[in-house]
Amino acid sequence: MNFDSDVVIGLEIHVELNTKSKLFCGCATAGSDTPNTRTCPVCLGHPGSKPVINEGAVDRILKLCKALECDVADALVFSRKSYFYPDMSKNFQITQFREPLGRGGTLRLSSDRQVGITRVHLEEDPAALVHPKGLAGSQYVLIDYNRAGNPLAEIVTQPQITSPKQAREFLNALMRILSYIGVFDSHAIIKADANVSIRESGYERVEIKNITGFKEIERALAHEVSRQRQVLRRGDSLVQETRSWDANRKTTAHMRTKETEDDYGYIFEPDLRVVEGMRARAKTINIPELPFQRAKRLVKEYELDAEDAHVMVSEQALADFFEELAERADPILSAQWLRRELLRVLNYADVPVSDSPITVDHLADVLSLLADKTISENTAQRLMELLIEEPFNVKEYVETEGLQQLSASDELKKYCQVAIENNPEAVKDFRSGKQKSLHYLVGQVMRATHGQAEPQKTRELLLKLLG
Amino acid sequence: MIREHAARVRAGEQSASEYVQRALARCEELDKQHSFFTVITREQAQAQAQHIDKQVRDGDDPGPLAGVLVSVKDNLCVQGVETTACSRILRGYQPQFSATAVQRLVNAGAVIIGKTSMDAFGFGTFNQNVGLGYQTPTNPLDASRVTGGSSGGSAAATQALNEFAHVSLAESTGGSIECPAAYCGVYGHCPTYGLVSRNGLISYANSLDKVGVLACNPADISLVMQVISGPDEQESTSLRASPQAGDVETVGVVSDAIAQAEPAVRDAFASFVKTLESKGYDIVDVELPVTSKYGVAAYYVLAMCEASTNLASLSGLRYGQEQSKKDISFNEYFTRVRSKHFNTESKRRIMLGTFARMAGYRDAYYKKCTQLRTHIIQEYEQAFEKVDILLSPTMPTSAPTVDQVRELSPAQMYAMDRLTVGPNLAGIPHASVPLKLPDGLFAGAMVMGWQLRDEQVLRFTEGCQ
């Protein structure tokens, strides 16, 4: 393979699909956290038990294949991947080996950057291993089979990611897509393995396993790139090996060399049928407009700038909010206000956009009052902070509380005069040329009026009064 | 016979409990001599029988198999009853659910009298490979001879309990119903693959395993098949299609199979064919060269590959035998448990089956044999375009002695399956008809039909009585 960049990264990502029950049995994928309470003979691998495919998992993986623009295989075929490990109920995993359901896809990061997707396939999750005293300190390991048999989508990228930062970008984009198509529980964890190589070694590939959560990805990859460079600087050479990421120690450690890689002894899974007609089935599955396409459209239709559009599509609920609001208020102002103010108060209250108590109506009112200068920006911001506590009718509230900003009124003139009287030093400084002092006086008026003074008008009045 | 018995029980003419008591006494007697059973389910059988009698008293219908005695091969799960596939590694294991076929029988009023002996996991042709610590069953017709396998306990019990309304639920992967049926002089039927749910069957080779029935007459088999067949939502390879009937005009006699049988078997088979001729059937010669040459190899490679994955789950964790010393690595732990409890044949098949699917060998062995299997299936399909029924001897010999079997090398043992592997690979329905030999032993005539023509095979078999 011919590489161009300094760093070459390929990712293998595992995502838990949000089905109600497991991939091959009826056990619940969520619920009781007491260990080994969501199990049955099938997911425990009892003698005589037989797997039955969860059709909902198949629909979800087809959705994912479509969203990643994959070629869909017409037949759904599973294999047995054999290896002995305590987290394996059957000491083989039912997965897809020769015939992944999706091949040759693409994930678009921006109009000029994309990452190829080699394959997408379906497989079952092993059990969870619990080291009671941490990886190093435990004398025994506990196994919780609640997770055993959960449906996983495995996504393998082409080695086209060129930096740890881009890897994080890629994962962000992937998670957004997963969230848009609704196959992923955003509280669930993403796991990834990575292949990392650098130019200086002639692209000798090292595999990093056991990276949990997308925040760890950038860290682990940056560490590995740095480690590889150090090895070479020392005059040693790199070997093709598998290393494990330790999130506590923030290092990778050698696991095994490629030569001693497990032979998984694949055979076709004889307890499951080959199911044909996947292509036709994929055609009947609808996927929503995806983030990349939607951002493009928002730029085109609403003349947003690319960055605002990018933020709007970061969550489907936010993009929906925006488009509804943009019918009633200026789109660019809407985008800015959503980005700066709505997200601010929602994040502070730890409420997702989809659960926002502040509605499009509320925001439309706020923006209309702002647009006709009835209220100041400060007031508008405060309204947002109040709305998140308890929703109310914005226009009525402004009226009742008298929050209209003072502009061309005698009252404002009075406040200006008071400010001038009370701040002789500032007046003197201004008269001797310090423009900043005017700003200070405006600030004093704002304070005295609890932010309701219209700043522009205040400035004009002060200038007039100061001669 | 079982139909009449069930009728009497339902009519209140025969107490199920009383009948079961007698049968259990006989079972216990026989078991001391011949070791057909791994477990005699005395308490459960009595409870089931009492329940049936109560239903009859209350005016409820206990079902079409009311009071019929059923023994169950030890690789079929019976809830709450020790089920081990006759292997020490599963000693003490009590399934949390019954196999679908077992449950359907119980729902129809049958009484489970016990689990029968088998070659551990089904790995054997003579039932001489019972698990470590298990007794080897002996042929009720001649105790110096083997029962055949792997459903040896089932076949032997069927012969020995022939005065009772008894059938045995068993299983075939490469001939494990037909072989012991022939050796013990009873009828055995192996249905189309997928017709009977494999849910609750401890898998040997999942693409080859079929649940079937042994009985002293074919009408009993038909009745049981009606109860146990049919789709099962919990088992993905279970068929929705129904078995078909059909007239039989032409019978194909597999000449390359006959050539491989002993003279006594050939003679008995020839007489059998003559009686069919006199009944008006058109008899033609059929050759199955691919099956004849490659059947055993294709079967064993595929079966062992699948078996080696199935047996991987037996590692001393979650169920079955465990080891108290656990302060060692997992690799060391399961190696000890497996080495200790698997018998020699199990180890042999795990090793060969693992080897044949390793990278570098998988194409030459596993993949090649899946392709061979397709050719074998096509060979049968083409044969059935010319004939309605195929016929061959079930086994090349009658039941050998224990000593004779001891002399066989593994390869020679595997070669003894050469007449039964074909229909098993093709997933076609087949039944063994007992042919009495001059020396009092039996040979078998194997009746085969195309896929799903189970009714046709059973009707024809009934006509052979």
mmCIF file of N, CA and C in Angstrom, chain B residues 160 166 177 226 269 281 313 419 433:
data_model
loop_
_atom_site.group_PDB
_atom_site.id
_atom_site.type_symbol
_atom_site.label_atom_id
_atom_site.label_comp_id
_atom_site.label_asym_id
_atom_site.label_seq_id
_atom_site.Cartn_x
_atom_site.Cartn_y
_atom_site.Cartn_z
ATOM 1 N N ALA B 160 -35.283 -54.515 23.842
ATOM 2 C CA ALA B 160 -35.476 -55.209 25.123
ATOM 3 C C ALA B 160 -36.851 -54.952 25.725
ATOM 4 N N HIS B 166 -43.507 -48.771 23.974
ATOM 5 C CA HIS B 166 -42.327 -47.938 24.196
ATOM 6 C C HIS B 166 -41.695 -47.515 22.872
ATOM 7 N N ILE B 177 -28.873 -43.419 14.161
ATOM 8 C CA ILE B 177 -30.168 -44.054 14.412
ATOM 9 C C ILE B 177 -30.211 -45.370 13.656
ATOM 10 N N GLN B 226 -45.443 -37.325 13.996
ATOM 11 C CA GLN B 226 -46.484 -36.290 13.897
ATOM 12 C C GLN B 226 -46.434 -35.341 15.081
ATOM 13 N N PHE B 269 -30.540 -58.902 2.090
ATOM 14 C CA PHE B 269 -31.000 -57.741 1.332
ATOM 15 C C PHE B 269 -31.610 -58.158 0.006
ATOM 16 N N TYR B 281 -43.226 -53.561 -7.430
ATOM 17 C CA TYR B 281 -42.365 -52.392 -7.606
ATOM 18 C C TYR B 281 -41.371 -52.637 -8.743
ATOM 19 N N SER B 313 -17.250 -25.015 24.262
ATOM 20 C CA SER B 313 -17.910 -24.358 25.393
ATOM 21 C C SER B 313 -17.762 -25.153 26.692
ATOM 22 N N LEU B 419 -22.149 -46.615 4.525
ATOM 23 C CA LEU B 419 -23.468 -46.748 3.909
ATOM 24 C C LEU B 419 -24.471 -45.729 4.472
ATOM 25 N N VAL B 433 -35.133 -50.881 8.109
ATOM 26 C CA VAL B 433 -36.067 -51.987 8.289
ATOM 27 C C VAL B 433 -35.263 -53.200 8.753
#
